[in-house]
Short mmCIF file of C-alpha atoms and ligand atoms in Angstrom, two decimals:
data_model
loop_
_atom_site.label_atom_id
_atom_site.label_comp_id
_atom_site.label_asym_id
_atom_site.label_seq_id
_atom_site.Cartn_x
_atom_site.Cartn_y
_atom_site.Cartn_z
CA UNK U 1 -0.36 0.23 -0.04
CA UNK U 2 1.20 3.97 -0.83
CA UNK U 3 2.06 6.77 1.76
CA UNK U 4 -0.90 8.57 1.30
CA UNK U 5 -3.15 5.22 1.05
CA UNK U 6 -1.63 4.72 5.20
CA UNK U 7 -2.89 8.06 5.46
CA UNK U 8 -6.85 7.82 3.96
CA UNK U 9 -6.77 4.74 6.69
CA UNK U 10 -5.48 7.01 9.60
CA UNK U 11 -7.83 9.07 8.79
CA UNK U 12 -10.53 6.41 8.54
CA UNK U 13 -9.13 4.79 12.28
CA UNK U 14 -9.46 8.87 13.35
CA UNK U 15 -12.75 9.35 12.09
CA UNK U 16 -14.49 6.45 14.08
CA UNK U 17 -12.61 5.64 16.50
CA UNK U 18 -12.23 9.48 17.43
CA UNK U 19 -9.56 11.97 18.16
CA UNK U 20 -6.71 10.87 21.20
CA UNK U 21 -3.63 9.78 21.62
CA UNK U 22 -1.57 8.17 18.01
CA UNK U 23 -2.57 4.70 16.67
CA UNK U 24 0.53 2.56 16.56
CA UNK U 25 1.04 1.20 12.79
CA UNK U 26 2.25 -2.63 12.60
CA UNK U 27 3.28 -4.14 9.60
CA UNK U 28 2.92 -8.17 9.14
CA UNK U 29 3.16 -10.05 4.94
CA UNK U 30 2.00 -12.32 2.96
CA UNK U 31 4.38 -15.15 2.17
CA UNK U 32 5.16 -16.55 -1.48
CA UNK U 33 6.61 -20.07 -0.56
CA UNK U 34 9.19 -21.00 -3.53
CA UNK U 35 9.57 -24.58 -2.82
CA UNK U 36 8.81 -27.13 -0.65
CA UNK U 37 5.30 -27.54 -0.48
CA UNK U 38 3.65 -29.86 1.54
CA UNK U 39 6.96 -30.76 2.79
CA UNK U 40 5.81 -28.20 6.56
CA UNK U 41 4.29 -30.40 8.66
CA UNK U 42 6.11 -33.68 7.36
CA UNK U 43 8.53 -32.12 9.29
CA UNK U 44 10.67 -31.89 5.69
CA UNK U 45 12.22 -28.38 4.72
CA UNK U 46 10.37 -25.23 3.15
CA UNK U 47 11.82 -21.61 1.28
CA UNK U 48 9.26 -19.05 1.72
CA UNK U 49 10.18 -15.49 1.46
CA UNK U 50 7.86 -12.16 2.59
CA UNK U 51 5.78 -10.27 0.18
CA UNK U 52 6.17 -6.56 -0.17
CA UNK U 53 1.82 -7.11 0.49
CA UNK U 54 0.70 -7.77 3.49
CA UNK U 55 -1.72 -6.28 6.40
CA UNK U 56 -1.97 -3.02 7.96
CA UNK U 57 -2.75 -2.39 11.40
CA UNK U 58 -3.42 0.50 13.23
CA UNK U 59 -3.61 -0.18 16.82
CA UNK U 60 -4.77 1.98 20.10
CA UNK U 61 -5.33 0.96 22.87
CA UNK U 62 -8.42 1.82 24.71
CA UNK U 63 -9.29 1.86 29.38
CA UNK U 64 -12.49 -0.49 28.78
CA UNK U 65 -14.31 -2.88 26.48
CA UNK U 66 -16.08 -3.74 24.02
CA UNK U 67 -13.20 -3.50 21.89
CA UNK U 68 -13.67 -2.24 18.10
CA UNK U 69 -12.81 -3.60 15.38
CA UNK U 70 -13.16 -2.93 12.14
CA UNK U 71 -11.72 -4.17 8.36
CA UNK U 72 -11.60 -1.73 5.37
CA UNK U 73 -12.45 -5.44 4.22
CA UNK U 74 -16.23 -4.94 5.76
CA UNK U 75 -18.49 -2.74 6.70
CA UNK U 76 -19.53 -4.12 10.27
CA UNK U 77 -17.84 -3.06 13.24
CA UNK U 78 -16.67 -5.59 15.06
CA UNK U 79 -17.17 -5.55 19.00
CA UNK U 80 -14.85 -7.88 21.53
CA UNK U 81 -16.71 -7.61 25.17
CA UNK U 82 -14.01 -9.36 27.76
CA UNK U 83 -14.42 -12.95 27.93
CA UNK U 84 -15.87 -13.81 24.38
CA UNK U 85 -13.44 -14.89 22.82
CA UNK U 86 -15.06 -18.11 21.13
CA UNK U 87 -15.03 -17.70 18.08
CA UNK U 88 -18.13 -15.82 16.64
CA UNK U 89 -17.80 -17.29 13.11
CA UNK U 90 -15.91 -13.87 10.70
CA UNK U 91 -13.28 -12.69 9.90
CA UNK U 92 -12.64 -10.97 13.65
CA UNK U 93 -12.38 -15.03 15.38
CA UNK U 94 -8.61 -14.36 13.91
CA UNK U 95 -8.23 -11.51 16.34
CA UNK U 96 -9.75 -13.66 19.08
CA UNK U 97 -7.85 -16.67 18.62
CA UNK U 98 -4.50 -14.46 18.50
CA UNK U 99 -6.01 -12.82 21.89
CA UNK U 100 -6.85 -16.64 23.19
CA UNK U 101 -3.23 -17.72 21.95
CA UNK U 102 -1.68 -14.41 23.80
CA UNK U 103 -3.45 -15.52 27.49
CA UNK U 104 -3.09 -18.47 26.94
CA UNK U 105 0.58 -18.35 27.20
CA UNK U 106 2.38 -15.13 26.47
CA UNK U 107 0.79 -11.87 28.12
CA UNK U 108 -2.11 -9.98 28.73
CA UNK U 109 -3.10 -7.84 26.66
CA UNK U 110 -5.37 -4.70 27.15
CA UNK U 111 -8.36 -3.55 26.00
CA UNK U 112 -7.70 -1.71 21.88
CA UNK U 113 -9.70 -0.45 19.48
CA UNK U 114 -8.02 -1.77 15.26
CA UNK U 115 -8.52 -1.20 11.84
CA UNK U 116 -7.00 -3.57 9.65
CA UNK U 117 -6.06 -2.74 6.05
CA UNK U 118 -4.19 -4.25 3.53
CA UNK U 119 -2.75 -5.16 0.07
CA UNK U 120 -2.82 -9.22 -0.22
CA UNK U 121 -5.00 -11.26 -1.80
CA UNK U 122 -7.66 -13.41 0.44
CA UNK U 123 -8.03 -17.12 -0.10
CA UNK U 124 -5.12 -16.74 -2.24
CA UNK U 125 -2.66 -18.69 -1.56
CA UNK U 126 -0.34 -16.25 0.00
CA UNK U 127 -1.38 -16.34 4.06
CA UNK U 128 -3.42 -13.29 3.98
CA UNK U 129 -4.56 -14.88 7.42
CA UNK U 130 -1.31 -15.35 9.00
CA UNK U 131 -0.19 -12.07 7.91
CA UNK U 132 -3.65 -10.28 9.92
CA UNK U 133 -2.82 -13.40 12.68
CA UNK U 134 1.04 -12.42 12.96
CA UNK U 135 0.44 -8.51 12.85
CA UNK U 136 -2.62 -9.20 15.92
CA UNK U 137 0.33 -10.70 17.97
CA UNK U 138 2.58 -8.60 17.92
CA UNK U 139 0.57 -5.42 18.71
CA UNK U 140 -1.16 -6.61 20.69
CA UNK U 141 1.86 -7.79 23.12
CA UNK U 142 3.42 -4.99 23.28
CA UNK U 143 0.45 -3.50 24.14
CA UNK U 144 0.64 -5.36 26.63
CA UNK U 145 4.40 -3.54 27.11
CA UNK U 146 5.28 -7.10 25.51
CA UNK U 147 8.06 -7.36 22.51
CA UNK U 148 7.70 -10.64 21.04
CA UNK U 149 10.41 -12.61 19.11
CA UNK U 150 9.88 -13.81 15.70
CA UNK U 151 10.01 -17.53 16.82
CA UNK U 152 7.18 -16.79 19.55
CA UNK U 153 4.51 -14.91 17.29
CA UNK U 154 4.98 -17.31 14.51
CA UNK U 155 4.01 -19.64 17.79
CA UNK U 156 0.87 -17.47 18.94
CA UNK U 157 0.12 -17.67 15.20
CA UNK U 158 0.21 -20.95 14.80
CA UNK U 159 -2.10 -22.41 17.64
CA UNK U 160 -4.85 -20.17 16.57
CA UNK U 161 -5.40 -20.90 13.21
CA UNK U 162 -4.88 -25.13 14.28
CA UNK U 163 -6.40 -24.87 17.46
CA UNK U 164 -9.02 -21.46 17.84
CA UNK U 165 -9.53 -21.46 14.54
CA UNK U 166 -9.71 -25.26 13.44
CA UNK U 167 -7.50 -24.64 10.99
CA UNK U 168 -4.29 -27.81 10.16
CA UNK U 169 -2.25 -25.49 9.05
CA UNK U 170 1.40 -26.56 9.23
CA UNK U 171 3.98 -23.97 10.55
CA UNK U 172 4.94 -21.94 6.76
CA UNK U 173 2.95 -19.86 6.52
CA UNK U 174 3.00 -18.22 10.00
CA UNK U 175 7.39 -18.37 10.65
CA UNK U 176 7.97 -16.73 7.30
CA UNK U 177 5.29 -13.88 7.95
CA UNK U 178 7.70 -13.31 11.61
CA UNK U 179 11.01 -14.74 10.99
CA UNK U 180 11.72 -12.87 7.31
CA UNK U 181 13.93 -10.51 6.15
CA UNK U 182 14.74 -7.67 3.29
CA UNK U 183 16.26 -9.70 1.03
CA UNK U 184 16.60 -12.97 1.29
CA UNK U 185 14.48 -16.47 1.48
CA UNK U 186 14.16 -18.39 5.01
CA UNK U 187 15.10 -22.04 4.32
CA UNK U 188 13.19 -23.07 7.03
CA UNK U 189 14.03 -27.15 8.95
CA UNK U 190 10.10 -27.62 9.69
CA UNK U 191 11.71 -30.40 12.20
CA UNK U 192 13.50 -28.88 14.04
CA UNK U 193 12.67 -25.19 13.73
CA UNK U 194 15.86 -24.09 12.72
CA UNK U 195 16.30 -21.69 9.90
CA UNK U 196 19.07 -19.82 7.82
CA UNK U 197 18.20 -16.45 5.96
CA UNK U 198 19.81 -16.87 2.52
CA UNK U 199 20.37 -14.27 0.10
CA UNK U 200 18.12 -14.38 -2.71
CA UNK U 201 21.23 -13.51 -5.39
CA UNK U 202 19.68 -13.38 -8.30
CA UNK U 203 20.72 -9.95 -10.07
CA UNK U 204 18.49 -9.30 -13.15
CA UNK U 205 15.73 -12.09 -11.68
CA UNK U 206 12.24 -11.11 -10.24
CA UNK U 207 10.15 -13.00 -8.73
CA UNK U 208 6.13 -13.08 -10.16
CA UNK U 209 3.69 -13.99 -8.84
CA UNK U 210 0.43 -15.10 -11.18
CA UNK U 211 -3.32 -15.85 -9.57
CA UNK U 212 -5.23 -17.53 -10.52
CA UNK U 213 -8.35 -16.41 -10.53
CA UNK U 214 -9.74 -19.89 -8.62
CA UNK U 215 -10.22 -18.89 -4.57
CA UNK U 216 -9.36 -21.68 -2.16
CA UNK U 217 -9.32 -22.12 1.65
CA UNK U 218 -7.82 -25.39 3.42
CA UNK U 219 -10.76 -25.40 4.72
CA UNK U 220 -12.83 -28.17 3.44
CA UNK U 221 -10.39 -28.99 0.53
CA UNK U 222 -8.34 -31.95 0.60
CA UNK U 223 -5.07 -30.51 2.96
CA UNK U 224 -7.10 -32.42 5.24
CA UNK U 225 -6.58 -35.54 3.79
CA UNK U 226 -3.35 -35.31 2.24
CA UNK U 227 -2.00 -34.66 5.91
CA UNK U 228 -3.66 -38.59 6.62
CA UNK U 229 -2.66 -40.27 3.66
CA UNK U 230 1.10 -38.65 4.92
CA UNK U 231 0.37 -39.29 8.85
CA UNK U 232 -0.38 -43.51 7.26
CA UNK U 233 3.21 -44.15 5.05
CA UNK U 234 4.50 -43.04 7.87
CA UNK U 235 2.89 -46.33 9.86
CA UNK U 236 3.51 -48.55 7.97
CA UNK U 237 7.16 -47.28 6.30
CA UNK U 238 8.10 -46.97 9.98
CA UNK U 239 6.95 -50.76 10.20
CA UNK U 240 9.84 -51.22 7.62
CA UNK U 241 13.07 -49.37 8.11
CA UNK U 242 12.06 -48.55 12.90
CA UNK U 243 11.21 -45.48 14.58
CA UNK U 244 11.10 -41.70 11.89
CA UNK U 245 9.86 -39.15 13.86
CA UNK U 246 8.53 -36.91 10.69
CA UNK U 247 8.37 -38.30 6.59
CA UNK U 248 10.58 -35.39 6.82
CA UNK U 249 13.33 -37.34 7.73
CA UNK U 250 12.68 -40.29 6.04
CA UNK U 251 15.36 -40.70 2.64
CA UNK U 252 14.93 -42.15 -0.05
CA UNK U 253 16.73 -45.56 -0.24
CA UNK U 254 14.45 -45.89 2.97
CA UNK U 255 10.60 -44.72 0.95
CA UNK U 256 12.66 -47.03 -1.83
CA UNK U 257 12.53 -50.88 1.42
CA UNK U 258 9.46 -49.32 2.35
CA UNK U 259 7.36 -48.64 -1.29
CA UNK U 260 6.42 -53.18 -2.05
CA UNK U 261 4.42 -52.50 1.47
CA UNK U 262 3.11 -48.97 1.01
CA UNK U 263 -0.46 -48.61 -1.19
CA UNK U 264 -0.32 -47.09 -4.65
CA UNK U 265 -1.52 -43.54 -3.42
CA UNK U 266 0.46 -43.15 -0.51
CA UNK U 267 3.45 -44.72 -2.33
CA UNK U 268 3.03 -40.92 -4.58
CA UNK U 269 2.10 -39.60 -0.49
CA UNK U 270 5.84 -40.57 0.09
CA UNK U 271 7.42 -39.86 -2.69
CA UNK U 272 6.58 -36.12 -3.20
CA UNK U 273 7.20 -35.19 0.42
CA UNK U 274 10.91 -36.88 0.32
CA UNK U 275 11.81 -35.77 -2.70
CA UNK U 276 10.66 -32.43 -2.05
CA UNK U 277 12.35 -31.85 0.82
CA UNK U 278 16.11 -32.59 -1.17
CA UNK U 279 14.42 -30.31 -3.89
CA UNK U 280 14.28 -27.83 -1.42
CA UNK U 281 17.68 -27.85 -0.21
CA UNK U 282 19.94 -28.57 -3.36
CA UNK U 283 17.52 -24.95 -4.53
CA UNK U 284 19.10 -23.44 -2.02
CA UNK U 285 22.57 -24.40 -2.81
CA UNK U 286 21.20 -23.06 -6.11
CA UNK U 287 20.20 -19.26 -4.55
CA UNK U 288 23.20 -19.27 -2.97
CA UNK U 289 25.72 -20.85 -6.20
CA UNK U 290 23.30 -17.25 -8.19
CA UNK U 291 21.86 -20.49 -10.62
CA UNK U 292 18.61 -19.12 -11.99
CA UNK U 293 18.94 -22.14 -14.43
CA UNK U 294 19.26 -25.54 -12.18
CA UNK U 295 15.92 -23.56 -9.05
CA UNK U 296 14.35 -22.85 -12.08
CA UNK U 297 14.29 -26.86 -12.86
CA UNK U 298 13.48 -27.75 -9.41
CA UNK U 299 10.19 -25.14 -9.20
CA UNK U 300 9.17 -26.78 -12.37
CA UNK U 301 9.80 -30.36 -11.04
CA UNK U 302 8.33 -29.57 -8.23
CA UNK U 303 4.86 -28.44 -10.14
CA UNK U 304 4.61 -32.36 -11.54
CA UNK U 305 5.03 -33.95 -8.87
CA UNK U 306 2.77 -32.15 -7.15
CA UNK U 307 0.29 -32.08 -10.52
CA UNK U 308 1.41 -35.39 -10.55
CA UNK U 309 1.81 -37.20 -7.29
CA UNK U 310 0.17 -35.02 -4.21
CA UNK U 311 -2.43 -34.04 -6.50
CA UNK U 312 -3.06 -30.62 -4.95
CA UNK U 313 -2.27 -29.18 -8.48
CA UNK U 314 -5.76 -27.76 -10.55
CA UNK U 315 -5.94 -27.27 -14.42
CA UNK U 316 -6.03 -23.49 -14.03
CA UNK U 317 -3.22 -24.11 -11.94
CA UNK U 318 -1.69 -25.96 -14.94
CA UNK U 319 -2.16 -23.48 -16.93
CA UNK U 320 -0.66 -20.45 -15.97
CA UNK U 321 2.41 -22.83 -15.10
CA UNK U 322 2.33 -23.97 -18.59
CA UNK U 323 1.91 -21.39 -20.52
CA UNK U 324 4.01 -19.21 -18.07
CA UNK U 325 7.12 -21.91 -18.86
CA UNK U 326 6.36 -21.03 -23.17
CA UNK U 327 7.80 -17.76 -22.03
CA UNK U 328 11.27 -15.74 -22.79
CA UNK U 329 12.91 -15.42 -20.28
CA UNK U 330 10.73 -17.78 -17.58
CA UNK U 331 13.26 -19.43 -15.77
CA UNK U 332 10.88 -22.13 -13.70
CA UNK U 333 6.78 -21.60 -12.46
CA UNK U 334 5.14 -23.92 -9.90
CA UNK U 335 1.78 -24.00 -8.33
CA UNK U 336 2.98 -21.59 -4.50
CA UNK U 337 0.68 -22.57 -1.43
CA UNK U 338 -1.94 -25.59 -0.81
CA UNK U 339 -2.83 -26.25 -4.15
CA UNK U 340 -6.51 -26.42 -5.59
CA UNK U 341 -6.69 -22.31 -6.29
CA UNK U 342 -5.13 -19.34 -5.81
CA UNK U 343 -1.56 -19.04 -7.21
CA UNK U 344 2.06 -19.79 -9.24
CA UNK U 345 5.55 -18.93 -9.23
CA UNK U 346 7.62 -18.22 -11.92
CA UNK U 347 11.09 -16.53 -11.73
CA UNK U 348 11.62 -14.02 -15.05
CA UNK U 349 14.27 -12.13 -16.36
CA UNK U 350 13.11 -9.29 -15.34
CA UNK U 351 13.67 -7.60 -19.12
CA UNK U 352 11.30 -10.16 -20.04
CA UNK U 353 8.05 -8.84 -17.31
CA UNK U 354 6.44 -6.40 -19.41
CA UNK U 355 5.82 -8.59 -22.18
CA UNK U 356 5.16 -11.51 -20.60
CA UNK U 357 2.16 -9.38 -18.72
CA UNK U 358 1.22 -7.98 -22.90
CA UNK U 359 0.43 -11.58 -23.80
CA UNK U 360 0.06 -14.47 -20.61
CA UNK U 361 -4.08 -12.92 -19.40
CA UNK U 362 -5.43 -13.25 -22.95
CA UNK U 363 -3.83 -17.13 -23.61
CA UNK U 364 -4.28 -17.32 -19.72
CA UNK U 365 -8.09 -16.96 -20.61
CA UNK U 366 -8.63 -19.04 -23.48
CA UNK U 367 -7.19 -21.47 -21.92
CA UNK U 368 -9.76 -21.50 -19.09
CA UNK U 369 -12.07 -18.51 -19.64
CA UNK U 370 -10.93 -16.88 -15.85
CA UNK U 371 -8.88 -13.86 -15.32
CA UNK U 372 -5.53 -13.82 -13.49
CA UNK U 373 -3.60 -11.24 -11.93
CA UNK U 374 0.11 -10.50 -11.41
CA UNK U 375 2.10 -8.66 -9.00
CA UNK U 376 6.44 -8.89 -9.02
CA UNK U 377 8.05 -8.65 -5.65
CA UNK U 378 10.82 -8.80 -3.88
CA UNK U 379 11.53 -10.79 -1.06
CA UNK U 380 10.37 -8.73 1.98
CA UNK U 381 11.01 -7.71 5.94
CA UNK U 382 9.12 -9.14 8.34
CA UNK U 383 6.04 -8.89 10.61
CA UNK U 384 7.03 -5.09 12.61
CA UNK U 385 5.87 -2.22 14.09
CA UNK U 386 6.07 0.93 11.43
CA UNK U 387 5.10 3.70 13.52
CA UNK U 388 4.02 4.99 16.57
CA UNK U 389 4.88 3.75 19.94
CA UNK U 390 0.84 1.13 20.86
CA UNK U 391 1.97 0.59 23.50
CA UNK U 392 -0.30 3.41 25.40
C1 LIG N 1 -0.88 -23.62 3.57
C2 LIG N 1 -0.39 -24.36 5.36
C3 LIG N 1 0.76 -24.39 5.40
C4 LIG N 1 1.69 -25.62 3.70
C5 LIG N 1 0.86 -25.15 3.39
C6 LIG N 1 1.71 -26.51 2.07
O1 LIG N 1 -0.54 -22.97 2.96
O2 LIG N 1 -1.26 -23.20 5.77
O3 LIG N 1 1.35 -24.95 6.66
O4 LIG N 1 0.79 -26.81 4.84
O5 LIG N 1 -0.40 -25.49 2.96
O6 LIG N 1 2.33 -26.53 1.15
#
């Protein structure tokens, strides 16, 4: 969002919540996963980045309940009274959930008024919910006088989403939003939660995100079924090769040994996870070496595996991936996020972007009948306070 729009929202905050102390302003980015899909809940590796779009949050502490929450995407003000943190089935459930998670193990935020706005598309596979949760966590904790570490913010947001909102997600999105570093990717081992920042060492290469126009949510998608299939595959593999903590710790040799014992579908799911995690390790190396060609190939292999072995792509994602790959200057392209809709991510020569944007929308529209949208992003920074004391 531009400075001008941020100022407009600051005015809106004052209009709706009254003059008084300057509200604090917090920002949390969305995330684009470059590679390592459906590996996080299997204890594998992931390599996401924070995008430049995200959630902006104005907050001001107040003396008394009810708290008032406003979102620029929704005309209705939400009221939260003390003790009313159970889900109400609206967007503010994410806020209630974060407050709940903070209270259970970190701090006790005071009541506040808040205005949420931002430029991240919803249900696009770019972690708009993790972005909103992490923004809420760092803002609410700071009103309580607590500076959360990146890990603490990620954990509060993850607990909020998985335990309170009830979406059985992995940890990647919340970690990426809370721990990303500008001009770097985040190499995260989802079993040990250890991570490294890898410099985005590809001069002249842009990260292009293309939205298929197909919205998707995790709830109601086969996401949970995939998780169960992976658990079942792991159980069978452990019976053959001995105890392993997660599929991300199974080697290709061990998988080959267990293969005759696995039903065909489970073998495909497990192969995707084991190979994808290795691809992430190779991708991190390619990035360090500035080898865009091999990185691009890894993205393409990841897409094929998600389409054919893990079966979480859809015709629109496949069409946009194929059309993108056929364009000049595109090194690699894959679906990003949970799948079933949402976005692709492509690595493209910066000077080829105008021609891509000229040709691809109409090719994609002809192939699918849908309107795509595109953004070019660089790896952005983590969730943070932008302005104001906010701690009242
Ligand atoms: C969603 C989940 C993540 C991860 C991805 C798939 O974004 O929130 O935890 O599992 O899907 O890689």
